[in-house]
Amino acid sequence: MMERPSLPKRALARVLNAITWVGNGYAPPFSSELLRSYSLRELTRRSAAVTELAKVIEADLGERDGHLLLGFASLWNGCQVCALGHIYAGNLAHFRDRGELLAVDEQALSRLMRVSTDAELLEYSERCLAGPGEARILGLVRRLYQIKLTGADDGVDEQPGDSEMLAAAISAYDWINHCTIYSEGERPPLIAFSRLNQHFLLRARYAAARRAAGGPPQTSA
Amino acid sequence: MDGGPVTVEASAERLMLTAQGDLDGALASSVLAALTRALDASPAPVIIDLRGVTSYDEAGAQGLLRAHEALAARSRRSAYLLDRPRIRALVFKVIHATQDERTRPVATLEMAERWLHEPSTQSFADASLERTRTLLDRFRGKLALRGATSR
């Protein structure tokens, strides 16, 4: 659908990716697309806002739920890279801390994102988060859906600041998901958007556990 | 309105184009033709309802891009009404490719109407970023308050 970004922009994107890899543990695959739209200065300014938001949300909800929430904020935009990258990061944190798999399977979500309606995707997510101890994240995902897709939010916060947190996460991905760059038939790389992306052993153990549980094979960058 | 896979309803307030089925090259051509006719006939802002579109192929994606280019060339404010993540992702790609600041995806008709008659000329992306910053500051404030209360 689009021409490739220019050679200098692709080169600059490689430098940015190297910096992000060292600083955050992963290299986002859409840096060159963002540089097509924004100057380096503007991109840095914008990325800083999203990174800061992610840090504050993670500090409030914890590593696992922070990443899950960020993933769900992007999920309904259809962005396989951002949504699955954060949900994968949340899954890795859950697997590392509890030694078990969370029911939200990023590979299943990847398939569902291609064929489901918004409401069907919510139903799947609710089924996955129906277990004991998941009430907080389930409540947040339901409200996120209400705010983003129905406009029928009740405005009742379980914790002060929930409304602002959810609306901020939605807004953040509403600008960055302009870079959902993959064409039909292309399979985007699965990259955990956290430092856990560099824990190769953890990722291998997680992939083996998913395979053993009957999920499809993991392919990650 | 002809009752086919692409229909157009026109009023003084807006044009509503609705497409149904798999978005392939043929459907995208029909969208472009219907949209061009409607744009020539009315200066109203446009809602493109793709809730009846379940899938697309590369020809359909290219065709939608061409249709949106026609819309953007006329500087017309617009909104895409969507209920599937896959189609929403396609629309994000179209917005990114055309760099059209006067359009956005929405999930309800009410959201669409609000956007079409929004007095601000700020793009959806810029408005979203600004909103993120404002909300983040408010969120931090509430977290600080929460921390102070729990001490």
Coordinates of C-alpha atoms in Angstrom, one line a residue:
Chain A
M1 CA 0.0 0.0 0.0
M2 CA 2.9 2.4 0.7
E3 CA 6.4 2.9 -0.7
R4 CA 9.3 2.0 1.5
P5 CA 10.7 4.9 3.6
S6 CA 13.9 6.5 2.1
L7 CA 17.3 5.0 2.7
P8 CA 18.4 7.7 5.2
K9 CA 15.3 7.2 7.2
R10 CA 15.7 3.5 7.2
A11 CA 19.3 4.0 8.4
L12 CA 18.2 6.3 11.1
A13 CA 15.6 3.8 12.1
R14 CA 18.3 1.2 12.5
V15 CA 20.2 3.5 14.9
L16 CA 17.0 4.2 16.9
N17 CA 16.3 0.5 17.0
A18 CA 19.7 -0.3 18.4
I19 CA 19.3 2.4 21.1
T20 CA 15.9 1.0 22.0
W21 CA 17.2 -2.5 22.1
V22 CA 19.9 -1.5 24.6
G23 CA 17.6 0.8 26.6
N24 CA 14.3 -1.1 26.6
G25 CA 15.2 -4.6 25.6
Y26 CA 13.5 -4.7 22.2
A27 CA 13.6 -3.0 18.8
P28 CA 10.2 -1.9 17.5
P29 CA 9.7 -2.9 13.8
F30 CA 7.9 0.3 12.8
S31 CA 10.5 3.0 13.5
S32 CA 11.1 3.7 9.8
E33 CA 7.4 4.1 9.3
L34 CA 7.2 6.6 12.2
L35 CA 10.1 8.5 10.7
R36 CA 8.1 8.8 7.4
S37 CA 5.5 10.8 9.3
Y38 CA 7.6 12.7 11.9
S39 CA 10.9 14.4 12.2
L40 CA 13.4 12.8 14.6
R41 CA 12.7 15.5 17.2
E42 CA 8.9 15.0 16.9
L43 CA 9.2 11.3 17.0
T44 CA 11.3 11.4 20.1
R45 CA 8.8 13.8 21.8
R46 CA 5.9 11.5 20.9
S47 CA 7.6 8.2 21.8
A48 CA 8.6 9.7 25.2
A49 CA 5.0 10.4 26.0
V50 CA 4.0 6.7 25.3
T51 CA 7.1 5.4 27.1
E52 CA 6.3 7.5 30.2
L53 CA 2.7 6.4 30.2
A54 CA 3.7 2.8 30.0
K55 CA 6.1 3.3 33.0
V56 CA 3.4 4.9 35.1
I57 CA 0.8 2.3 34.3
E58 CA 3.3 -0.5 35.0
A59 CA 4.2 1.1 38.3
D60 CA 0.5 1.2 39.3
L61 CA -0.7 -2.1 38.0
G62 CA 2.5 -4.2 38.1
E63 CA 4.5 -5.6 35.3
R64 CA 2.0 -8.2 34.1
D65 CA -1.2 -6.3 34.3
G66 CA 0.5 -3.1 33.0
H67 CA 1.5 -4.8 29.8
L68 CA -1.8 -6.6 29.5
L69 CA -3.7 -3.3 29.7
L70 CA -1.4 -1.6 27.1
G71 CA -1.9 -4.6 24.8
F72 CA -5.7 -4.4 25.2
A73 CA -5.6 -0.7 24.5
S74 CA -4.1 -1.5 21.1
L75 CA -5.9 -4.7 20.4
W76 CA -9.1 -3.2 19.0
N77 CA -7.1 -1.1 16.7
G78 CA -6.0 -4.3 15.0
C79 CA -2.3 -3.6 15.5
Q80 CA -0.7 -7.1 15.7
V81 CA 2.7 -5.6 16.7
C82 CA 1.7 -3.4 19.6
A83 CA -1.2 -5.4 21.0
L84 CA 0.5 -8.8 20.8
G85 CA 3.9 -7.4 21.8
H86 CA 2.5 -6.1 25.2
I87 CA 0.3 -9.1 25.8
Y88 CA 3.2 -11.4 25.1
A89 CA 5.3 -9.3 27.6
G90 CA 2.5 -9.7 30.2
N91 CA 2.4 -13.4 29.5
L92 CA 6.1 -13.8 30.0
A93 CA 5.9 -11.9 33.3
H94 CA 3.1 -14.2 34.4
F95 CA 4.9 -17.3 33.4
R96 CA 8.2 -16.2 35.0
D97 CA 6.4 -15.3 38.3
R98 CA 3.9 -18.2 38.6
G99 CA 5.4 -20.9 36.4
E100 CA 2.1 -21.3 34.6
L101 CA 0.4 -20.0 31.4
L102 CA -2.2 -17.2 31.4
A103 CA -5.2 -18.1 29.4
V104 CA -4.8 -15.1 27.1
D105 CA -2.8 -16.6 24.3
E106 CA -1.3 -14.1 21.9
Q107 CA -1.3 -16.6 19.1
A108 CA -5.0 -17.2 19.5
L109 CA -5.6 -13.4 19.7
S110 CA -3.6 -13.0 16.5
R111 CA -6.0 -15.3 14.7
L112 CA -9.1 -13.8 16.3
M113 CA -8.0 -10.2 15.4
R114 CA -8.2 -11.2 11.7
V115 CA -11.7 -12.7 11.8
S116 CA -13.7 -11.4 14.8
T117 CA -15.8 -8.4 15.6
D118 CA -15.0 -6.1 18.4
A119 CA -17.6 -7.7 20.6
E120 CA -16.4 -11.3 19.9
L121 CA -12.8 -10.3 20.8
L122 CA -14.1 -8.9 24.1
E123 CA -16.0 -12.2 24.8
Y124 CA -12.8 -14.1 24.2
S125 CA -10.8 -11.8 26.5
E126 CA -13.5 -12.0 29.2
R127 CA -13.4 -15.8 29.1
C128 CA -9.6 -15.8 29.4
L129 CA -9.6 -13.4 32.4
A130 CA -12.5 -15.1 34.2
G131 CA -10.2 -16.9 36.7
P132 CA -9.7 -16.2 40.4
G133 CA -7.4 -13.2 41.0
E134 CA -8.1 -11.6 37.6
A135 CA -11.0 -9.4 38.7
R136 CA -8.9 -6.2 38.6
I137 CA -7.5 -6.6 35.1
L138 CA -10.9 -8.0 33.8
G139 CA -12.7 -4.9 35.1
L140 CA -10.2 -2.6 33.5
V141 CA -10.4 -4.4 30.1
R142 CA -14.2 -4.2 30.2
R143 CA -14.1 -0.5 31.0
L144 CA -11.5 0.1 28.3
Y145 CA -13.8 -1.5 25.8
Q146 CA -16.7 0.6 27.0
I147 CA -14.8 3.9 26.8
K148 CA -13.2 3.1 23.4
L149 CA -15.9 1.4 21.5
T150 CA -19.3 2.1 23.0
G151 CA -19.1 5.5 24.6
A152 CA -21.3 4.1 27.4
D153 CA -18.8 4.1 30.3
D154 CA -20.3 4.4 33.8
G155 CA -17.4 6.5 35.0
V156 CA -17.0 4.6 38.2
D157 CA -13.4 4.0 39.2
E158 CA -12.4 1.0 41.3
Q159 CA -9.2 2.9 42.1
P160 CA -8.9 6.7 41.8
G161 CA -7.3 7.5 38.5
D162 CA -8.7 4.5 36.6
S163 CA -10.6 6.7 34.1
E164 CA -7.6 8.8 33.3
M165 CA -5.3 5.8 33.0
L166 CA -7.7 4.0 30.6
A167 CA -8.4 7.1 28.5
A168 CA -4.7 7.9 28.3
A169 CA -3.9 4.4 27.1
I170 CA -6.6 4.5 24.5
S171 CA -5.4 7.9 23.2
A172 CA -1.8 6.8 23.2
Y173 CA -2.4 4.0 20.8
D174 CA -4.9 6.0 18.7
W175 CA -1.9 8.0 17.5
I176 CA 0.8 5.4 17.4
N177 CA -1.3 2.7 15.6
H178 CA -1.1 4.7 12.4
C179 CA 1.9 2.6 11.9
T180 CA 0.2 -0.8 11.7
I181 CA 2.3 -1.4 8.7
Y182 CA 1.9 -5.0 7.7
S183 CA 0.2 -6.0 4.5
E184 CA -2.2 -8.8 4.0
G185 CA -0.4 -12.2 4.1
E186 CA 2.6 -10.8 6.0
R187 CA 3.1 -12.2 9.5
P188 CA 4.3 -9.5 11.8
P189 CA 7.2 -10.5 14.2
L190 CA 6.1 -11.2 17.8
I191 CA 8.3 -9.0 20.0
A192 CA 7.8 -8.8 23.7
F193 CA 7.7 -5.0 24.4
S194 CA 9.7 -5.3 27.6
R195 CA 13.1 -6.3 28.9
L196 CA 11.8 -9.8 29.0
N197 CA 12.3 -9.9 25.2
Q198 CA 16.0 -10.4 25.9
H199 CA 15.4 -13.4 28.3
F200 CA 15.8 -16.0 25.6
L201 CA 15.6 -18.9 28.0
L202 CA 12.4 -17.7 29.5
R203 CA 10.9 -17.2 26.0
A204 CA 12.0 -20.7 25.0
R205 CA 10.4 -22.2 28.1
Y206 CA 7.3 -20.2 27.6
A207 CA 7.1 -21.3 23.9
A208 CA 7.6 -24.9 25.0
A209 CA 4.8 -24.6 27.6
R210 CA 2.4 -23.1 25.0
R211 CA 3.2 -26.0 22.6
A212 CA 2.6 -28.5 25.3
A213 CA -0.7 -26.9 26.2
G214 CA -1.8 -27.3 22.6
G215 CA -1.1 -23.9 21.2
P216 CA 0.5 -23.3 17.8
P217 CA 4.3 -22.9 17.6
Q218 CA 5.8 -19.6 18.7
T219 CA 7.8 -17.5 16.3
S220 CA 9.3 -14.5 17.8
A221 CA 11.9 -11.9 16.8
Chain B
M1 CA -29.6 4.7 -2.6
D2 CA -29.6 1.7 -4.9
G3 CA -29.6 -1.2 -2.3
G4 CA -26.4 -2.8 -3.7
P5 CA -23.2 -3.5 -1.8
V6 CA -22.5 0.2 -1.8
T7 CA -25.2 2.7 -0.8
V8 CA -25.1 6.5 -0.2
E9 CA -27.5 8.5 1.9
A10 CA -27.2 12.3 1.6
S11 CA -28.5 15.0 3.9
A12 CA -27.5 18.5 4.5
E13 CA -25.5 17.5 7.6
R14 CA -23.6 14.5 6.1
L15 CA -23.1 11.9 3.4
M16 CA -23.3 8.4 4.7
L17 CA -21.6 5.8 2.4
T18 CA -22.2 2.2 3.4
A19 CA -20.3 -0.8 1.9
Q20 CA -21.1 -4.5 2.5
G21 CA -19.2 -7.7 1.8
D22 CA -15.5 -8.6 1.2
L23 CA -13.5 -5.5 0.2
D24 CA -11.9 -6.7 -3.1
G25 CA -11.0 -4.7 -6.1
A26 CA -14.6 -4.7 -7.5
L27 CA -16.1 -3.5 -4.2
A28 CA -13.4 -0.8 -3.8
S29 CA -14.1 0.4 -7.3
S30 CA -17.8 0.7 -6.5
V31 CA -16.9 2.6 -3.3
L32 CA -14.7 5.0 -5.3
A33 CA -17.4 5.6 -7.9
A34 CA -20.2 6.1 -5.4
L35 CA -18.0 8.4 -3.2
T36 CA -16.8 10.5 -6.1
R37 CA -20.4 11.0 -7.3
A38 CA -21.6 11.9 -3.8
L39 CA -18.6 14.3 -3.2
D40 CA -19.4 16.1 -6.5
A41 CA -23.0 16.5 -5.5
S42 CA -22.7 17.7 -1.9
P43 CA -20.2 19.7 0.3
A44 CA -21.2 17.8 3.5
P45 CA -18.8 15.8 5.6
V46 CA -18.7 12.1 5.1
I47 CA -19.2 9.0 7.2
I48 CA -17.9 5.7 5.6
D49 CA -19.7 2.8 7.2
L50 CA -17.6 -0.3 6.8
R51 CA -19.3 -2.4 9.5
G52 CA -20.6 -4.7 6.8
V53 CA -17.1 -5.4 5.5
T54 CA -15.7 -8.5 7.0
S55 CA -12.5 -9.0 5.0
Y56 CA -10.3 -7.4 2.4
D57 CA -7.5 -8.3 0.0
E58 CA -4.6 -6.2 -1.4
A59 CA -6.7 -4.9 -4.4
G60 CA -9.4 -3.8 -2.0
A61 CA -6.9 -2.1 0.3
Q62 CA -5.4 -0.2 -2.7
G63 CA -8.9 0.7 -3.9
L64 CA -9.9 2.1 -0.5
L65 CA -6.7 4.1 -0.4
R66 CA -7.6 5.6 -3.8
A67 CA -11.1 6.4 -2.5
H68 CA -9.7 8.1 0.5
E69 CA -7.3 10.1 -1.7
A70 CA -10.3 11.4 -3.5
L71 CA -11.9 12.4 -0.2
A72 CA -8.7 14.0 1.1
A73 CA -8.1 15.9 -2.2
R74 CA -11.4 17.7 -1.5
S75 CA -10.4 18.5 2.1
R76 CA -13.5 16.9 3.3
R77 CA -13.9 15.9 7.0
S78 CA -14.7 12.3 7.4
A79 CA -15.1 9.3 9.8
Y80 CA -14.9 5.6 9.3
L81 CA -17.5 3.6 11.2
L82 CA -16.0 0.2 12.1
D83 CA -16.7 -2.8 14.3
R84 CA -13.7 -5.1 13.4
P85 CA -10.1 -4.8 14.4
R86 CA -8.9 -6.0 11.1
I87 CA -10.8 -3.4 9.1
R88 CA -9.8 -0.7 11.7
A89 CA -6.1 -1.6 11.1
L90 CA -6.7 -1.2 7.3
V91 CA -8.2 2.3 7.9
F92 CA -5.3 3.2 10.1
K93 CA -3.0 2.3 7.2
V94 CA -5.0 4.4 4.8
I95 CA -4.8 7.4 7.2
H96 CA -1.1 6.9 7.6
A97 CA -0.6 6.5 3.8
T98 CA -2.6 9.7 3.0
Q99 CA -1.5 11.7 6.0
D100 CA -5.1 13.0 6.1
E101 CA -5.6 15.0 9.2
R102 CA -9.4 15.4 8.8
T103 CA -10.4 11.8 9.3
R104 CA -10.5 9.1 12.0
P105 CA -11.9 5.7 12.8
V106 CA -14.9 5.6 15.2
A107 CA -17.1 2.8 16.7
T108 CA -20.5 4.5 16.9
L109 CA -22.5 6.9 14.9
E110 CA -22.6 9.3 17.8
M111 CA -18.8 9.4 17.9
A112 CA -18.8 10.0 14.1
E113 CA -21.2 12.9 14.4
R114 CA -19.1 14.4 17.2
W115 CA -16.0 14.2 15.1
L116 CA -17.5 15.6 11.9
H117 CA -18.8 18.7 13.7
E118 CA -15.8 19.1 16.0
P119 CA -14.7 22.8 15.7
S120 CA -11.0 21.9 16.2
T121 CA -8.9 21.5 13.1
Q122 CA -6.3 19.4 15.0
S123 CA -5.7 15.9 13.5
F124 CA -6.9 12.8 15.2
A125 CA -3.2 11.8 15.9
D126 CA -2.2 15.1 17.3
A127 CA -5.4 15.4 19.4
S128 CA -4.8 11.9 20.7
L129 CA -1.2 12.7 21.7
E130 CA -2.2 15.9 23.4
R131 CA -5.0 14.1 25.2
T132 CA -2.5 11.4 26.3
R133 CA -0.3 14.0 27.9
T134 CA -3.1 15.8 29.7
L135 CA -4.6 12.5 31.0
L136 CA -1.2 11.2 32.1
D137 CA -0.7 14.4 34.2
R138 CA -4.1 13.9 35.7
F139 CA -3.4 10.2 36.3
R140 CA -0.2 11.1 38.1
G141 CA -2.0 13.6 40.2
K142 CA -4.6 11.0 41.3
L143 CA -1.8 8.4 42.0
A144 CA -0.1 10.9 44.2
L145 CA -3.3 11.6 46.0
R146 CA -4.0 7.9 46.4
G147 CA -0.5 7.5 47.9
A148 CA -0.9 10.3 50.3
T149 CA -4.3 9.0 51.5
S150 CA -3.0 5.5 52.1
R151 CA -0.1 6.7 54.2

